[in-house]
XYZ file of C-alpha atoms in Angstrom:
191
model
C 24.638 -28.321 -1.856
C 27.354 -29.970 -3.268
C 29.716 -28.306 -0.901
C 27.192 -29.674 1.980
C 27.573 -33.112 0.836
C 31.234 -33.459 1.282
C 30.672 -33.212 5.002
C 27.787 -35.297 4.931
C 26.274 -37.970 2.467
C 24.331 -38.090 -0.899
C 20.938 -37.089 -0.446
C 21.634 -34.657 2.581
C 18.870 -32.195 3.330
C 20.283 -29.005 4.693
C 16.565 -27.962 5.798
C 15.817 -30.962 7.712
C 16.581 -30.362 11.236
C 16.901 -34.056 11.981
C 19.667 -34.381 9.435
C 21.310 -31.500 10.341
C 21.439 -33.036 13.848
C 22.616 -36.448 13.212
C 25.590 -34.661 10.484
C 26.402 -32.397 13.521
C 26.624 -35.417 15.873
C 28.638 -37.441 13.481
C 31.540 -34.476 13.140
C 31.530 -34.625 16.595
C 29.534 -31.672 17.931
C 27.151 -33.043 19.887
C 27.671 -31.409 22.978
C 27.339 -27.960 21.002
C 23.879 -28.758 19.948
C 22.416 -30.677 23.283
C 19.652 -28.704 24.786
C 17.662 -30.347 27.646
C 14.973 -27.916 27.442
C 14.258 -29.343 23.702
C 11.758 -32.298 23.131
C 14.273 -33.887 21.256
C 17.262 -33.047 23.473
C 18.854 -31.317 20.593
C 18.786 -27.586 18.875
C 19.981 -27.003 15.529
C 18.326 -23.468 14.898
C 19.515 -20.455 13.444
C 21.020 -19.067 16.847
C 23.317 -22.079 17.448
C 24.401 -22.398 13.868
C 25.495 -18.778 14.038
C 27.149 -19.455 17.109
C 29.037 -22.427 15.709
C 29.870 -20.418 12.357
C 31.308 -17.766 14.702
C 33.424 -20.318 15.946
C 34.790 -20.915 12.405
C 32.678 -24.218 12.173
C 32.459 -24.336 8.142
C 29.562 -26.733 8.318
C 27.456 -24.597 10.210
C 28.325 -21.281 7.850
C 27.137 -23.705 4.853
C 23.951 -24.587 6.465
C 23.115 -21.021 7.094
C 24.232 -19.814 3.504
C 22.039 -22.401 2.207
C 19.233 -21.621 3.953
C 19.470 -18.105 3.163
C 19.491 -18.747 -0.673
C 16.384 -21.034 -0.259
C 14.743 -18.289 1.769
C 15.448 -15.734 -1.000
C 14.466 -17.975 -3.547
C 10.787 -18.820 -1.971
C 10.093 -14.989 -0.814
C 11.338 -13.159 -3.560
C 12.240 -15.237 -6.642
C 8.874 -17.425 -6.530
C 6.598 -14.589 -6.143
C 8.327 -12.879 -9.462
C 7.894 -15.782 -11.293
C 4.416 -16.180 -10.438
C 3.884 -12.434 -11.789
C 5.516 -12.796 -15.022
C 3.637 -12.069 -18.188
C 3.715 -14.084 -21.303
C 6.711 -11.901 -22.320
C 8.757 -12.610 -18.700
C 7.994 -8.999 -17.909
C 6.824 -8.298 -14.188
C 4.645 -5.462 -14.137
C 4.617 -3.795 -10.674
C 1.476 -2.376 -9.304
C 1.856 0.647 -6.962
C -1.207 0.890 -4.326
C -2.026 4.135 -2.650
C -4.798 2.876 -0.752
C -4.806 -0.183 2.144
C -1.332 0.854 3.739
C -1.039 1.704 7.527
C 1.331 4.229 6.784
C -0.820 5.720 3.890
C 2.404 5.869 1.716
C 2.857 4.162 -1.689
C 3.238 0.562 -1.802
C 4.119 -1.967 -3.860
C 3.574 -5.420 -3.261
C 6.739 -6.896 -4.722
C 9.480 -4.225 -5.110
C 9.274 -2.609 -1.705
C 9.736 -6.102 -0.171
C 13.443 -6.620 -2.311
C 16.356 -6.226 0.339
C 18.644 -3.598 -0.305
C 21.850 -4.574 -0.976
C 24.239 -4.617 1.942
C 27.512 -4.268 0.096
C 27.824 -2.277 -3.006
C 28.970 -4.287 -5.740
C 27.659 -7.927 -4.580
C 25.308 -9.804 -6.425
C 22.000 -9.020 -4.966
C 18.242 -9.896 -5.337
C 17.283 -6.581 -7.115
C 19.570 -7.543 -9.855
C 17.062 -9.546 -11.170
C 15.389 -6.770 -12.384
C 16.573 -5.529 -15.627
C 15.280 -2.582 -17.461
C 13.817 -3.163 -21.479
C 15.875 -1.838 -24.065
C 16.078 1.840 -23.943
C 14.557 2.153 -20.594
C 16.221 2.588 -17.239
C 15.179 1.427 -13.591
C 15.132 4.387 -11.177
C 15.769 3.743 -7.360
C 14.439 6.769 -5.126
C 14.582 7.544 -1.756
C 11.228 9.074 -0.956
C 12.322 10.563 2.278
C 9.934 12.608 3.932
C 7.998 12.810 0.543
C 4.541 14.372 1.865
C 6.245 16.942 3.659
C 8.215 17.906 0.143
C 5.265 17.939 -1.536
C 3.221 20.147 0.995
C 6.187 22.371 0.952
C 5.842 22.608 -3.199
C 1.969 22.915 -3.083
C 1.866 25.824 -0.297
C 5.056 27.446 -1.715
C 6.449 27.453 1.551
C 9.775 29.155 1.219
C 11.159 27.975 4.647
C 10.422 24.497 3.822
C 11.666 24.522 0.638
C 14.852 26.045 1.641
C 15.229 23.329 4.205
C 14.878 20.479 1.671
C 17.272 22.273 -0.710
C 19.939 22.632 2.085
C 19.225 18.821 2.642
C 18.430 19.425 6.422
C 16.199 17.284 8.382
C 12.797 19.192 8.993
C 11.840 17.632 12.020
C 15.152 18.771 13.838
C 14.747 22.470 12.249
C 11.124 22.618 13.323
C 11.696 21.647 16.821
C 14.968 24.076 17.333
C 12.924 26.840 16.310
C 9.754 25.802 18.619
C 12.256 25.208 21.581
C 14.671 28.370 20.485
C 17.326 26.057 20.104
C 20.540 25.876 18.107
C 19.467 23.058 15.253
C 23.270 21.517 15.506
C 23.044 21.081 19.386
C 19.624 19.409 19.305
C 20.453 16.948 16.305
C 23.468 16.116 18.493
C 21.433 15.581 21.423
C 19.215 13.346 19.438
C 21.903 11.465 18.008
C 23.083 10.916 21.499
C 19.865 9.631 22.835
C 19.554 6.982 20.125
């Protein structure tokens, strides 16, 4: 917030469209935010600010960063804080019913964004395991099919999973009597 106030005035509110508009006009960017289709005649939404940020306008970059941080605080950290117990621990509950996909669902944990860049601070860093415990992150890719393969003792399915192959591509290749690599390449080119 202090960075933004160096561009503007004390008490500047980056969440206020009106104040952002006034600041941009004062900085000489009136033409960049003018939009006759809007009731106010101006537009200072995300797309306009992104375009300005791409042009190297630092103020727009700072506004976008600030709003993103506020969104993270409201969306993830506030929910986490509301779910703390008296020892400041969060207890996740996994639901097996109620999801459209039928997969396990965890209200908070599944909503936390994955880190886009390794080594950078991200929301999942707020989860710290208790002493002697570890947090395990697992990708449940095709979990239902993997469980089915084990329960059915299907040798071919288990072989495909051990070889880290896509079971859908392998099945399609068998049915269509095609080479799996050719089918996989055709699928990738179609995306």
